[in-house]
Coordinates of C-alpha atoms and ligand atoms in Angstrom, one line a residue:
M15 CA -3.3 41.1 6.1
N16 CA -3.3 44.7 7.2
I17 CA -5.6 44.7 10.2
P18 CA -6.2 47.2 13.0
D19 CA -4.6 46.9 16.5
I20 CA -7.4 44.7 17.8
I21 CA -7.6 42.1 20.6
I22 CA -8.7 38.6 19.6
A23 CA -10.1 36.5 22.5
I24 CA -10.3 32.7 22.1
D25 CA -12.1 30.8 24.8
G26 CA -13.2 27.2 25.3
Y27 CA -13.0 24.0 27.2
S28 CA -9.7 22.2 27.9
S29 CA -7.8 20.7 25.0
T30 CA -10.0 22.1 22.3
G31 CA -6.9 23.2 20.4
K32 CA -7.2 26.8 21.4
S33 CA -3.5 27.4 21.9
S34 CA -2.4 25.8 18.6
F35 CA -5.0 27.8 16.8
A36 CA -4.2 31.0 18.6
K37 CA -0.5 30.6 17.9
L38 CA -1.1 30.0 14.3
L39 CA -3.4 33.0 14.0
A40 CA -1.0 35.3 15.9
R41 CA 1.8 34.3 13.5
K42 CA -0.3 34.9 10.5
L43 CA -1.3 38.4 11.7
G44 CA 2.0 39.4 13.2
F45 CA 0.3 39.7 16.6
L46 CA 1.6 38.6 20.1
Y47 CA 0.2 35.3 21.3
L48 CA -0.6 35.0 25.0
D49 CA -1.6 31.8 26.9
S50 CA -3.6 32.9 29.9
G51 CA -3.7 29.3 31.2
A52 CA 0.1 29.3 31.5
L53 CA -0.2 31.9 34.2
Y54 CA -2.7 29.8 36.2
R55 CA -0.4 26.9 35.7
G56 CA 2.5 29.0 36.9
V57 CA 0.6 30.0 40.1
T58 CA -0.2 26.4 40.7
L59 CA 3.4 25.2 40.4
F60 CA 4.4 28.0 42.8
A61 CA 1.7 27.0 45.3
Q62 CA 2.9 23.4 45.0
E63 CA 6.5 24.2 45.5
E64 CA 5.8 26.5 48.4
R65 CA 3.4 23.9 49.9
L66 CA 0.5 26.3 49.8
I67 CA -1.9 23.7 48.4
N68 CA -2.5 20.2 49.8
K69 CA -3.4 16.9 48.2
L70 CA -7.1 17.6 48.8
N71 CA -6.7 20.8 46.7
Q72 CA -7.2 23.0 49.7
V73 CA -5.5 26.3 49.2
S74 CA -3.6 27.9 52.1
P75 CA -4.7 31.5 52.9
E76 CA -1.0 32.4 52.8
L77 CA -1.1 32.1 49.1
K78 CA -2.6 35.5 48.8
G79 CA 0.3 37.3 50.5
A80 CA 2.8 35.0 48.7
L81 CA 1.6 36.1 45.3
A82 CA 3.3 39.5 45.9
E83 CA 6.6 37.7 45.7
L84 CA 5.8 35.8 42.5
H85 CA 7.2 36.9 39.2
L86 CA 5.9 35.2 36.1
E87 CA 6.9 36.4 32.7
F88 CA 6.6 35.2 29.1
G89 CA 9.9 35.0 27.3
S90 CA 10.1 36.3 23.7
D91 CA 9.5 32.8 22.4
G92 CA 6.3 32.5 24.6
R93 CA 7.8 30.2 27.2
L94 CA 6.9 31.0 30.8
F95 CA 9.5 32.0 33.4
M96 CA 9.3 32.1 37.1
G97 CA 12.0 34.7 37.9
P98 CA 15.0 33.5 36.0
R99 CA 13.8 29.9 35.7
C100 CA 12.0 28.5 32.6
I101 CA 9.1 26.5 33.9
E102 CA 7.4 25.7 30.6
Q103 CA 7.9 22.0 30.9
Q104 CA 6.8 21.7 34.5
I105 CA 3.6 23.6 34.1
R106 CA 2.4 21.2 31.4
A107 CA 2.8 18.1 33.5
M108 CA -0.2 16.1 34.9
E109 CA 0.7 17.1 38.5
V110 CA 0.0 20.7 37.6
S111 CA -3.1 19.9 35.5
A112 CA -4.5 18.0 38.4
Q113 CA -4.5 21.1 40.7
V114 CA -4.8 24.0 38.4
S115 CA -8.6 24.4 38.3
P116 CA -9.2 24.6 42.0
I117 CA -6.4 27.3 42.2
A118 CA -7.9 29.1 39.2
A119 CA -11.3 29.2 41.0
V120 CA -9.8 31.4 43.9
P121 CA -11.0 35.0 43.3
Y122 CA -7.7 36.7 44.4
V123 CA -5.7 34.3 42.1
R124 CA -8.0 35.4 39.2
E125 CA -7.5 39.1 40.1
W126 CA -3.7 38.6 40.2
V127 CA -3.6 36.9 36.8
D128 CA -6.1 39.3 35.2
S129 CA -4.0 42.3 36.1
Q130 CA -1.0 40.8 34.4
L131 CA -3.1 39.9 31.3
R132 CA -4.5 43.3 31.0
E133 CA -1.1 44.8 31.1
Y134 CA -0.1 42.7 28.0
G135 CA -3.2 43.8 26.2
R136 CA -2.8 47.6 26.6
K137 CA -1.5 48.1 23.1
G138 CA -3.7 45.6 21.3
R139 CA -2.4 43.4 18.6
I140 CA -2.7 40.2 20.7
V141 CA -4.4 36.9 20.4
M142 CA -5.1 35.6 23.9
D143 CA -6.6 32.2 24.8
G144 CA -8.3 31.0 28.0
R145 CA -11.6 30.5 29.6
D146 CA -12.9 34.0 30.4
I147 CA -10.9 36.3 28.0
G148 CA -14.0 37.4 26.0
T149 CA -16.3 37.5 29.0
A150 CA -14.2 39.0 31.8
V151 CA -10.6 39.9 30.9
F152 CA -11.3 41.7 27.6
P153 CA -15.1 42.0 27.3
N154 CA -14.5 44.7 24.6
A155 CA -12.3 42.4 22.5
Q156 CA -13.0 43.2 18.8
L157 CA -13.1 39.5 17.8
K158 CA -14.2 36.6 20.1
I159 CA -14.1 33.0 19.3
F160 CA -15.4 30.1 21.3
M161 CA -13.9 26.8 20.5
T162 CA -15.4 23.3 21.0
A163 CA -14.5 19.8 20.0
S164 CA -15.8 16.4 20.9
E165 CA -14.6 14.9 24.2
E166 CA -13.0 11.9 22.4
V167 CA -11.0 14.2 20.1
R168 CA -9.9 16.4 23.0
A169 CA -8.8 13.5 25.2
R170 CA -6.8 11.9 22.3
R171 CA -5.1 15.2 21.6
R172 CA -4.1 15.8 25.2
Y173 CA -2.9 12.2 25.6
D174 CA -0.8 12.4 22.4
E175 CA 0.7 15.7 23.6
L176 CA 1.7 14.2 26.9
V177 CA 3.2 11.1 25.4
A178 CA 5.2 13.2 22.9
K179 CA 6.7 15.0 25.9
G180 CA 7.8 11.7 27.4
E181 CA 5.0 11.3 30.0
T182 CA 3.2 8.0 30.5
P183 CA -0.4 8.9 31.3
L184 CA -3.4 6.6 31.2
L185 CA -6.0 7.6 28.7
E186 CA -8.6 7.2 31.4
E187 CA -6.7 9.6 33.7
V188 CA -6.5 12.2 30.9
V189 CA -10.3 11.9 30.3
Q190 CA -11.0 12.2 34.0
N191 CA -8.8 15.3 34.3
L192 CA -10.5 17.0 31.3
R193 CA -13.9 16.3 32.8
E194 CA -13.0 17.5 36.2
R195 CA -11.4 20.7 35.0
D196 CA -14.3 21.5 32.6
Y197 CA -16.7 21.0 35.5
I198 CA -14.8 23.2 37.9
D199 CA -14.1 25.8 35.2
S200 CA -17.7 26.2 34.2
H201 CA -19.3 26.0 37.6
R202 CA -17.0 28.3 39.7
E203 CA -18.5 31.5 41.0
T204 CA -15.9 34.0 39.7
N205 CA -15.9 34.4 35.9
P206 CA -16.8 30.8 34.9
L207 CA -16.2 29.5 31.5
R208 CA -19.0 30.3 29.1
R209 CA -19.5 31.5 25.6
A210 CA -19.7 35.3 25.3
A211 CA -22.9 36.3 23.5
D212 CA -20.9 37.9 20.7
A213 CA -18.5 35.1 20.2
F214 CA -18.3 33.1 17.0
E215 CA -18.3 29.3 17.7
L216 CA -15.8 27.0 16.1
D217 CA -16.1 23.2 16.4
N218 CA -12.8 21.9 15.2
S219 CA -13.3 18.2 15.8
E220 CA -12.9 17.5 12.2
L221 CA -10.9 20.4 10.9
S222 CA -7.3 20.7 9.8
F223 CA -5.2 23.7 10.8
E224 CA -5.5 25.0 7.2
E225 CA -9.3 24.8 7.4
E226 CA -9.4 26.6 10.8
L227 CA -7.2 29.3 9.5
A228 CA -9.3 29.7 6.3
W229 CA -12.4 30.0 8.5
V230 CA -10.9 32.7 10.8
V231 CA -9.3 34.7 7.9
G232 CA -12.8 34.8 6.2
L233 CA -14.3 35.9 9.5
I234 CA -11.7 38.7 9.9
Q235 CA -12.1 39.9 6.3
G236 CA -15.8 40.0 6.6
K237 CA -15.9 41.7 10.0
F238 CA -13.2 44.4 9.3
G239 CA -13.9 44.8 5.6
I240 CA -10.3 43.8 4.7
L241 CA -9.6 41.9 1.4
Ligands
CDP20 O1 -4.4 23.6 27.9 P1 -5.7 23.5 28.5 O2 -6.8 24.0 27.6 O3 -6.0 22.1 29.0 O4 -5.7 24.4 29.8 P2 -4.9 25.8 30.0 O5 -5.4 26.8 29.0 O6 -3.5 25.5 30.1 O7 -5.6 26.2 31.4 C1 -5.3 25.5 32.6 C2 -6.4 25.8 33.6 O8 -6.3 27.2 34.0 C3 -7.9 25.6 33.1 O9 -8.4 24.3 33.3 C4 -8.6 26.6 34.0 O10 -8.9 26.0 35.3 C5 -7.6 27.7 34.2 N1 -7.9 28.9 33.4 C6 -8.8 29.8 33.8 O11 -9.5 29.6 34.8 N2 -9.0 30.9 33.1 C7 -8.3 31.2 32.0 N3 -8.5 32.3 31.3 C8 -7.3 30.3 31.5 C9 -7.1 29.1 32.3

């Protein structure tokens, strides 16, 4: 498909399959895929390693200054690096999931991440997924999608994903984490998770990847008049 240099923003609750869908779409269009959640996870891992967040999820004020020293970058294959170290596996672990939403609610953390994200978006041709991409990071994105799926489907997907990576989570723990993050993400003061007024909603509880892709290709063809 020959499409203009647009930005496609995909937002939604945790484990709605945003990143698999966004990756697939980016590959189909020849766009760059960017996972904004990975940066929040990277900041969380950094805060944990530097002991700038405690077990009660209280963030030390020193985190603000420390962010100036933090270098997070996506490799060409999309994996996240902290300086020279690939941290892709660590940022997906439950320990990070358990603390990422309180960290992502801190306004200066959001500013730090947003400035990195906007840099990647300067030339367009990206698909970015997250919680506030269509509402705050790129409010002028030419195509916005808001993804949903039932809680049961979401929990099962995340559980299977963790098991496939060799973790041994309890299903109950996974459900609890999804609920907690969804609550914090949609109730925080700075750029909470919500559907942009001009976003198209996709409930993928019962859809295959092929069906999702057919839906979005139809949407793009209709919106940009491409056959
Ligand atoms: O993979 P999953 O959907 O569970 O989460 P993620 O995309 O890896 O994001 C991890 C966390 O980062 C979310 O629960 C949010 O707290 C935060 N986040 C955010 O606040 N804003 C974004 N644009 C992306 C992620």
